[in-house]
Amino acid sequence: MKKQIILGVLYVLLFTSCSGDESIVLINVDGASNEVTVNPSTQINLKEKAKFKIGAAVKVADLQGDVNYSNAVRTHYSQITAEYEMKMANIWSSSTSYNWTSSDYLVNYAKNNNMEVHGHTLIWYNSFPDWFKNAKYDSIVFESKVKIYITDVVGRYKGKIKSWDVVNEVFADGGALREEGIIKTVFKDPIGFYGRCFQYARAADPDAKLFYNDYSVVLDSGKRAAMKNMVKKFKAKGYPIDGLGDQFHYGNDTNKQTIISGFLDLASTGLLLHISELDIKVNVNKSDSYVFTDAETQKQAATYKYIVEMYEALPVNQKFAITTWGVTDKYTWLTGWWHPKEYPLLLDNNYNKKPAYQGFLNGLK
Ligand code: XIL
């Protein structure tokens, strides 16, 4: 049996079925050769196949405002993360008040749809509220206030938010402690402060898995060494840490071997690993004339596939989740922040599965 379906202007999909198996061959309508091998079950969704959580960064406005978005989240994902609504600047509205509206909404949404929540993020240099920064607290008052914040936030969602990025992006490129933000000016020993933040989170919810999260970890050996060193210090001091996240905002041109060897090095910590903000840029040169060609979509699919295969090769007790930073190309944060012509995610603007989705799916065991 053969069917032909035209998807947009780019592809003709030939579905073939022989001896019960199905395969899809993607053929560029201009005749260029191009092939994707597809799993026998073309209908299966990521969350159904994966043995670990498949997460998505989401925004309340999109969940409420676009029913297709919400349906896509429910169909493909088993975990959500707030793209920004659980950051400190959003929750800690003043010295005497919290704004729980969005975080409560997301936690209830996850519960109603049988998904888990990964909390992002308790401490991030980029998200201290202005009122807090302007107060110019000394280290003692600073830490006592942060301790109350962590206790209140983690405590409010005890048992409901199963994991937290306790601290995000402490290290600059190369591994030195980041200069931006206020922590380096307030604390003589920032790492000690971060370690105590993990303790405060553990005390507020002993069952929540606690992560340190950063970007370019598998590419930047200096940053990775600094992270491993921090983990060692935490262990020596008894500060609790369960896992490490590498954001994985990478490009289609990133060297595969570098990613894989960096990831293996990270795995040597024995901690849970989280691919925490995965998106794969295709317009790596930020070109206004960029065209997302068939060849580029295939390359992106192959990139997703090897990243997922690499993750699957971890010991089972180190697998936690792979989270994509967004749901559809339509709302990716990279459009605007990176370039208006960007297509980094698994679903296209119309919520159709891209070859990238199939690449991810094929990478799963
Ligand atoms: C980004 C969000 O995607 C944006 O919507 C927000 O305005 C800025 O932050 N590393 C992180 C994430 O840890 O929190 C960032 O998220 C992307 C980079």
CSV table of C-alpha atoms and ligand atoms in Angstrom, one decimal:
chain,number,residue,atom,x,y,z
A,1,MET,CA,0.0,0.0,0.0
A,2,LYS,CA,1.3,3.4,-0.9
A,3,LYS,CA,-0.1,6.8,0.1
A,4,GLN,CA,1.2,10.3,-0.8
A,5,ILE,CA,0.6,13.2,1.4
A,6,ILE,CA,2.0,16.7,0.7
A,7,LEU,CA,3.1,18.5,3.8
A,8,GLY,CA,3.5,22.2,3.3
A,9,VAL,CA,5.7,22.8,0.2
A,10,LEU,CA,8.7,20.9,1.2
A,11,TYR,CA,7.9,17.2,1.4
A,12,VAL,CA,6.1,14.4,-0.2
A,13,LEU,CA,5.6,11.6,2.4
A,14,LEU,CA,5.5,8.1,1.1
A,15,PHE,CA,4.0,5.7,3.6
A,16,THR,CA,4.8,2.1,2.7
A,17,SER,CA,3.6,-0.9,4.5
A,18,CYS,CA,5.0,-4.4,4.0
A,19,SER,CA,4.8,-7.4,6.3
A,20,GLY,CA,3.1,-5.3,8.9
A,21,ASP,CA,6.0,-2.8,9.2
A,22,GLU,CA,5.7,0.8,8.3
A,23,SER,CA,8.3,3.1,7.2
A,24,ILE,CA,8.4,6.7,6.0
A,25,VAL,CA,10.6,8.0,3.3
A,26,LEU,CA,10.8,11.8,3.1
A,27,ILE,CA,11.4,13.0,-0.4
A,28,ASN,CA,12.1,16.6,-1.2
A,29,VAL,CA,9.6,17.8,-3.8
A,30,ASP,CA,12.4,19.1,-5.9
A,31,GLY,CA,13.8,15.6,-6.1
A,32,ALA,CA,16.8,15.9,-3.8
A,33,SER,CA,17.6,12.6,-2.1
A,34,ASN,CA,16.7,12.5,1.5
A,35,GLU,CA,15.7,9.7,3.8
A,36,VAL,CA,14.6,9.2,7.4
A,37,THR,CA,14.1,5.7,8.8
A,38,VAL,CA,11.1,5.7,11.0
A,39,ASN,CA,10.1,3.5,13.9
A,40,PRO,CA,7.5,0.9,13.0
A,41,SER,CA,4.9,2.6,15.1
A,42,THR,CA,4.6,6.0,13.7
A,43,GLN,CA,1.8,6.9,16.1
A,44,ILE,CA,3.7,6.5,19.3
A,45,ASN,CA,4.5,9.7,21.2
A,46,LEU,CA,7.6,10.5,23.1
A,47,LYS,CA,6.2,10.2,26.6
A,48,GLU,CA,4.8,6.7,25.8
A,49,LYS,CA,8.1,5.3,24.6
A,50,ALA,CA,10.5,6.9,27.0
A,51,LYS,CA,11.4,5.1,30.3
A,52,PHE,CA,12.4,8.5,31.8
A,53,LYS,CA,10.5,11.8,31.9
A,54,ILE,CA,10.2,13.9,28.8
A,55,GLY,CA,9.9,17.5,30.0
A,56,ALA,CA,8.8,20.7,28.3
A,57,ALA,CA,9.4,24.3,29.4
A,58,VAL,CA,5.9,25.9,29.3
A,59,LYS,CA,4.3,29.3,29.8
A,60,VAL,CA,1.0,29.8,31.5
A,61,ALA,CA,-0.2,32.3,28.9
A,62,ASP,CA,0.3,29.8,26.1
A,63,LEU,CA,-1.3,27.0,28.0
A,64,GLN,CA,-4.4,29.2,28.6
A,65,GLY,CA,-4.4,31.0,25.3
A,66,ASP,CA,-3.8,28.3,22.7
A,67,VAL,CA,-5.6,25.0,23.0
A,68,ASN,CA,-3.3,23.3,20.5
A,69,TYR,CA,-0.4,24.2,22.7
A,70,SER,CA,-2.0,22.6,25.7
A,71,ASN,CA,-3.0,19.6,23.7
A,72,ALA,CA,0.6,19.2,22.4
A,73,VAL,CA,2.0,19.4,26.0
A,74,ARG,CA,-0.4,16.7,27.2
A,75,THR,CA,0.2,14.5,24.2
A,76,HIS,CA,3.9,14.4,24.1
A,77,TYR,CA,5.3,15.3,27.5
A,78,SER,CA,5.3,13.7,31.0
A,79,GLN,CA,6.8,16.6,32.9
A,80,ILE,CA,6.7,20.4,32.8
A,81,THR,CA,9.0,23.2,33.8
A,82,ALA,CA,8.1,26.8,34.1
A,83,GLU,CA,10.0,28.7,31.4
A,84,TYR,CA,10.2,31.7,33.7
A,85,GLU,CA,7.2,31.8,36.0
A,86,MET,CA,8.9,30.0,38.9
A,87,LYS,CA,12.0,32.2,38.9
A,88,MET,CA,12.6,34.3,42.0
A,89,ALA,CA,11.8,37.6,40.4
A,90,ASN,CA,8.4,36.3,39.4
A,91,ILE,CA,7.4,34.7,42.8
A,92,TRP,CA,9.1,37.0,45.3
A,93,SER,CA,7.0,40.1,44.5
A,94,SER,CA,8.0,42.2,47.6
A,95,SER,CA,9.8,41.9,50.9
A,96,THR,CA,6.4,40.9,52.4
A,97,SER,CA,4.6,39.0,49.7
A,98,TYR,CA,4.8,36.2,47.2
A,99,ASN,CA,2.9,35.9,43.9
A,100,TRP,CA,1.9,32.2,43.6
A,101,THR,CA,-0.6,32.6,40.7
A,102,SER,CA,1.4,31.1,37.9
A,103,SER,CA,3.3,28.5,39.9
A,104,ASP,CA,0.0,27.3,41.5
A,105,TYR,CA,-1.5,27.1,38.0
A,106,LEU,CA,1.3,25.0,36.6
A,107,VAL,CA,1.4,22.6,39.6
A,108,ASN,CA,-2.4,22.1,39.3
A,109,TYR,CA,-2.2,21.7,35.5
A,110,ALA,CA,0.5,19.0,35.9
A,111,LYS,CA,-1.6,17.2,38.5
A,112,ASN,CA,-4.7,17.3,36.5
A,113,ASN,CA,-2.8,15.9,33.5
A,114,ASN,CA,-0.8,13.3,35.3
A,115,MET,CA,2.5,15.0,34.7
A,116,GLU,CA,5.4,15.8,37.0
A,117,VAL,CA,6.9,19.3,37.7
A,118,HIS,CA,10.6,20.1,37.6
A,119,GLY,CA,11.1,23.4,39.5
A,120,HIS,CA,13.2,26.0,37.8
A,121,THR,CA,15.0,27.8,39.6
A,122,LEU,CA,15.5,28.8,43.2
A,123,ILE,CA,18.8,30.7,42.9
A,124,TRP,CA,19.8,32.4,39.7
A,125,TYR,CA,22.1,35.5,39.5
A,126,ASN,CA,19.8,36.9,36.8
A,127,SER,CA,16.5,36.6,38.8
A,128,PHE,CA,16.9,38.4,42.1
A,129,PRO,CA,14.1,40.9,42.3
A,130,ASP,CA,15.0,44.5,42.1
A,131,TRP,CA,13.6,45.3,45.6
A,132,PHE,CA,16.0,42.6,47.0
A,133,LYS,CA,19.0,43.9,45.1
A,134,ASN,CA,18.3,47.5,46.1
A,135,ALA,CA,18.2,46.6,49.8
A,136,LYS,CA,21.9,45.8,49.8
A,137,TYR,CA,21.7,43.2,52.5
A,138,ASP,CA,24.9,42.0,54.1
A,139,SER,CA,25.7,38.3,53.9
A,140,ILE,CA,23.9,37.4,57.1
A,141,VAL,CA,20.6,39.1,56.3
A,142,PHE,CA,20.9,38.1,52.6
A,143,GLU,CA,21.2,34.4,53.5
A,144,SER,CA,18.5,34.5,56.2
A,145,LYS,CA,16.1,35.9,53.7
A,146,VAL,CA,17.0,33.5,50.9
A,147,LYS,CA,16.6,30.6,53.4
A,148,ILE,CA,13.1,31.8,54.2
A,149,TYR,CA,12.4,32.0,50.4
A,150,ILE,CA,13.6,28.5,49.7
A,151,THR,CA,11.8,27.1,52.7
A,152,ASP,CA,8.5,28.8,51.7
A,153,VAL,CA,8.7,27.9,48.0
A,154,VAL,CA,9.9,24.3,48.3
A,155,GLY,CA,7.6,23.8,51.3
A,156,ARG,CA,4.5,25.1,49.5
A,157,TYR,CA,5.0,22.5,46.8
A,158,LYS,CA,6.3,19.6,49.0
A,159,GLY,CA,5.5,16.3,47.3
A,160,LYS,CA,4.1,18.2,44.3
A,161,ILE,CA,7.3,19.5,42.7
A,162,LYS,CA,9.4,16.4,42.6
A,163,SER,CA,12.7,18.1,41.6
A,164,TRP,CA,14.3,21.5,41.7
A,165,ASP,CA,17.1,23.4,40.0
A,166,VAL,CA,18.4,24.8,43.3
A,167,VAL,CA,21.1,26.9,41.8
A,168,ASN,CA,21.5,27.9,38.1
A,169,GLU,CA,24.5,29.2,36.2
A,170,VAL,CA,27.1,30.0,38.8
A,171,PHE,CA,30.1,29.6,36.5
A,172,ALA,CA,31.2,31.9,33.7
A,173,ASP,CA,32.7,30.4,30.5
A,174,GLY,CA,36.0,28.6,31.5
A,175,GLY,CA,34.8,27.8,35.0
A,176,ALA,CA,35.6,31.0,37.1
A,177,LEU,CA,32.8,32.1,39.4
A,178,ARG,CA,30.5,34.4,37.5
A,179,GLU,CA,31.1,38.1,38.1
A,180,GLU,CA,27.6,39.3,37.3
A,181,GLY,CA,24.9,39.4,39.9
A,182,ILE,CA,25.2,40.2,43.6
A,183,ILE,CA,26.3,36.9,45.1
A,184,LYS,CA,30.0,37.3,44.4
A,185,THR,CA,30.1,40.7,46.0
A,186,VAL,CA,28.1,39.6,49.1
A,187,PHE,CA,29.8,36.3,50.0
A,188,LYS,CA,33.4,35.5,50.5
A,189,ASP,CA,32.7,31.9,49.8
A,190,PRO,CA,29.8,31.7,47.3
A,191,ILE,CA,30.2,28.0,46.9
A,192,GLY,CA,29.5,27.5,50.6
A,193,PHE,CA,26.4,29.7,50.3
A,194,TYR,CA,25.2,27.6,47.4
A,195,GLY,CA,25.8,24.4,49.3
A,196,ARG,CA,23.7,25.7,52.2
A,197,CYS,CA,20.9,26.6,49.7
A,198,PHE,CA,20.8,22.9,48.8
A,199,GLN,CA,20.5,22.1,52.5
A,200,TYR,CA,17.6,24.5,52.9
A,201,ALA,CA,15.8,22.9,50.0
A,202,ARG,CA,16.4,19.4,51.3
A,203,ALA,CA,15.0,20.4,54.7
A,204,ALA,CA,11.9,21.8,53.1
A,205,ASP,CA,11.2,18.7,51.0
A,206,PRO,CA,13.5,15.7,51.8
A,207,ASP,CA,12.1,13.7,48.8
A,208,ALA,CA,12.7,16.3,46.1
A,209,LYS,CA,15.6,15.7,43.8
A,210,LEU,CA,18.0,18.6,43.9
A,211,PHE,CA,20.0,19.8,40.8
A,212,TYR,CA,22.7,22.2,39.9
A,213,ASN,CA,22.0,23.5,36.3
A,214,ASP,CA,24.3,25.3,33.9
A,215,TYR,CA,24.9,25.7,30.1
A,216,SER,CA,27.6,24.6,27.8
A,217,VAL,CA,28.7,22.1,30.4
A,218,VAL,CA,29.6,19.3,27.9
A,219,LEU,CA,31.4,21.7,25.6
A,220,ASP,CA,33.4,23.7,28.2
A,221,SER,CA,35.9,21.5,30.1
A,222,GLY,CA,36.8,24.3,32.4
A,223,LYS,CA,33.2,24.8,33.5
A,224,ARG,CA,32.7,21.1,33.9
A,225,ALA,CA,35.8,20.8,36.1
A,226,ALA,CA,34.5,23.7,38.2
A,227,MET,CA,31.2,21.9,38.6
A,228,LYS,CA,32.8,18.6,39.5
A,229,ASN,CA,34.9,20.4,42.0
A,230,MET,CA,31.8,22.0,43.5
A,231,VAL,CA,30.2,18.6,43.8
A,232,LYS,CA,33.3,17.3,45.6
A,233,LYS,CA,33.1,20.2,48.1
A,234,PHE,CA,29.4,19.6,48.6
A,235,LYS,CA,30.1,15.9,49.4
A,236,ALA,CA,32.9,16.7,51.8
A,237,LYS,CA,30.7,19.2,53.6
A,238,GLY,CA,27.6,17.0,53.5
A,239,TYR,CA,25.6,19.4,51.3
A,240,PRO,CA,22.9,17.4,49.4
A,241,ILE,CA,23.0,17.3,45.7
A,242,ASP,CA,21.3,14.6,43.5
A,243,GLY,CA,21.9,15.7,40.0
A,244,LEU,CA,23.4,18.0,37.4
A,245,GLY,CA,21.7,19.6,34.5
A,246,ASP,CA,23.3,20.7,31.2
A,247,GLN,CA,20.9,23.0,29.4
A,248,PHE,CA,21.9,21.8,25.9
A,249,HIS,CA,21.1,25.0,24.0
A,250,TYR,CA,23.3,23.8,21.2
A,251,GLY,CA,23.5,24.3,17.4
A,252,ASN,CA,23.2,21.9,14.5
A,253,ASP,CA,26.9,22.5,13.9
A,254,THR,CA,28.1,21.5,17.4
A,255,ASN,CA,30.7,18.8,17.3
A,256,LYS,CA,29.2,15.4,18.1
A,257,GLN,CA,32.4,13.9,19.6
A,258,THR,CA,32.9,16.9,21.9
A,259,ILE,CA,29.4,16.6,23.2
A,260,ILE,CA,29.6,12.9,23.8
A,261,SER,CA,33.0,12.9,25.5
A,262,GLY,CA,31.9,15.9,27.7
A,263,PHE,CA,28.8,14.1,28.6
A,264,LEU,CA,30.7,11.0,29.6
A,265,ASP,CA,32.9,13.1,31.8
A,266,LEU,CA,29.9,14.6,33.5
A,267,ALA,CA,28.4,11.1,34.0
A,268,SER,CA,31.6,10.2,35.9
A,269,THR,CA,30.1,12.1,38.9
A,270,GLY,CA,27.6,9.2,39.3
A,271,LEU,CA,24.8,11.8,39.8
A,272,LEU,CA,21.5,12.0,38.0
A,273,LEU,CA,21.9,13.8,34.7
A,274,HIS,CA,19.3,16.1,33.2
A,275,ILE,CA,19.4,17.4,29.7
A,276,SER,CA,17.4,20.4,31.0
A,277,GLU,CA,16.7,22.9,28.3
A,278,LEU,CA,17.3,21.2,25.0
A,279,ASP,CA,16.8,23.1,21.7
A,280,ILE,CA,18.9,22.8,18.6
A,281,LYS,CA,19.5,26.0,16.6
A,282,VAL,CA,19.6,25.6,12.9
A,283,ASN,CA,20.2,29.2,11.8
A,284,VAL,CA,23.6,29.1,13.5
A,285,ASN,CA,24.9,32.2,11.6
A,286,LYS,CA,21.9,34.3,12.4
A,287,SER,CA,21.3,34.9,8.7
A,288,ASP,CA,18.2,36.9,7.6
A,289,SER,CA,18.1,34.9,4.4
A,290,TYR,CA,18.2,31.6,6.2
A,291,VAL,CA,16.0,28.8,4.7
A,292,PHE,CA,15.2,25.8,6.8
A,293,THR,CA,15.9,23.3,4.0
A,294,ASP,CA,15.2,19.6,3.9
A,295,ALA,CA,18.9,18.9,4.4
A,296,GLU,CA,18.9,21.1,7.5
A,297,THR,CA,15.8,19.4,8.9
A,298,GLN,CA,17.5,16.1,8.5
A,299,LYS,CA,20.6,17.3,10.1
A,300,GLN,CA,18.6,18.5,13.1
A,301,ALA,CA,16.8,15.2,13.3
A,302,ALA,CA,20.2,13.4,13.3
A,303,THR,CA,21.4,15.7,16.1
A,304,TYR,CA,18.4,15.1,18.3
A,305,LYS,CA,18.8,11.3,17.6
A,306,TYR,CA,22.4,11.1,18.8
A,307,ILE,CA,21.8,13.3,21.8
A,308,VAL,CA,19.0,11.0,22.9
A,309,GLU,CA,21.0,7.9,22.2
A,310,MET,CA,23.9,9.3,24.2
A,311,TYR,CA,21.5,9.9,27.1
A,312,GLU,CA,20.0,6.4,26.8
A,313,ALA,CA,23.6,4.9,27.1
A,314,LEU,CA,23.8,6.2,30.7
A,315,PRO,CA,23.4,3.8,33.6
A,316,VAL,CA,19.7,3.5,34.3
A,317,ASN,CA,20.0,5.0,37.7
A,318,GLN,CA,21.5,8.2,36.3
A,319,LYS,CA,18.7,8.9,33.9
A,320,PHE,CA,16.3,11.6,35.1
A,321,ALA,CA,14.7,13.5,32.2
A,322,ILE,CA,15.3,15.2,28.9
A,323,THR,CA,13.5,18.6,28.8
A,324,THR,CA,13.0,20.6,25.6
A,325,TRP,CA,13.0,24.4,26.1
A,326,GLY,CA,9.6,25.0,24.7
A,327,VAL,CA,7.0,22.9,22.8
A,328,THR,CA,6.7,24.4,19.3
A,329,ASP,CA,8.9,26.5,17.0
A,330,LYS,CA,6.0,29.0,17.1
A,331,TYR,CA,6.8,30.2,20.6
A,332,THR,CA,10.5,29.4,21.0
A,333,TRP,CA,12.5,31.9,23.1
A,334,LEU,CA,15.2,31.8,20.5
A,335,THR,CA,13.0,33.8,18.1
A,336,GLY,CA,13.8,37.2,19.4
A,337,TRP,CA,16.7,36.2,21.6
A,338,TRP,CA,18.7,34.5,18.8
A,339,HIS,CA,17.1,35.3,15.5
A,340,PRO,CA,13.6,35.6,14.1
A,341,LYS,CA,14.3,32.7,11.7
A,342,GLU,CA,14.8,29.9,14.1
A,343,TYR,CA,13.3,26.4,14.3
A,344,PRO,CA,14.9,24.6,17.2
A,345,LEU,CA,12.2,22.4,18.6
A,346,LEU,CA,10.3,19.1,17.9
A,347,LEU,CA,7.0,20.5,16.7
A,348,ASP,CA,6.6,23.0,13.9
A,349,ASN,CA,4.4,26.2,14.0
A,350,ASN,CA,1.3,24.1,13.3
A,351,TYR,CA,2.1,21.5,16.0
A,352,ASN,CA,3.1,18.9,13.4
A,353,LYS,CA,5.9,16.5,14.4
A,354,LYS,CA,9.1,17.5,12.7
A,355,PRO,CA,11.8,15.1,11.6
A,356,ALA,CA,13.5,16.3,14.8
A,357,TYR,CA,10.6,14.6,16.7
A,358,GLN,CA,11.2,11.4,14.8
A,359,GLY,CA,14.9,11.7,15.4
A,360,PHE,CA,14.3,12.0,19.2
A,361,LEU,CA,11.9,9.1,19.1
A,362,ASN,CA,14.3,6.9,17.2
A,363,GLY,CA,17.0,7.7,19.7
A,364,LEU,CA,14.9,6.3,22.6
A,365,LYS,CA,15.4,2.7,23.5
B,1,XIL,C1,14.9,32.1,29.5
B,1,XIL,C2,13.4,32.0,29.1
B,1,XIL,O1,13.3,31.1,28.1
B,1,XIL,C3,12.9,33.3,28.6
B,1,XIL,O2,11.5,33.3,28.4
B,1,XIL,C4,13.2,34.3,29.7
B,1,XIL,O3,12.8,35.6,29.4
B,1,XIL,C5,14.7,34.4,30.0
B,1,XIL,O4,15.1,33.1,30.4
B,1,XIL,N1,19.0,29.5,30.7
B,1,XIL,C6,18.1,29.3,31.7
B,1,XIL,C7,16.7,29.6,31.5
B,1,XIL,O5,18.4,28.7,32.7
B,1,XIL,O6,16.0,30.0,32.6
B,1,XIL,C8,16.6,30.7,30.4
B,1,XIL,O7,15.2,30.9,30.1
B,1,XIL,C9,17.3,30.4,29.2
B,1,XIL,C10,18.8,30.2,29.5
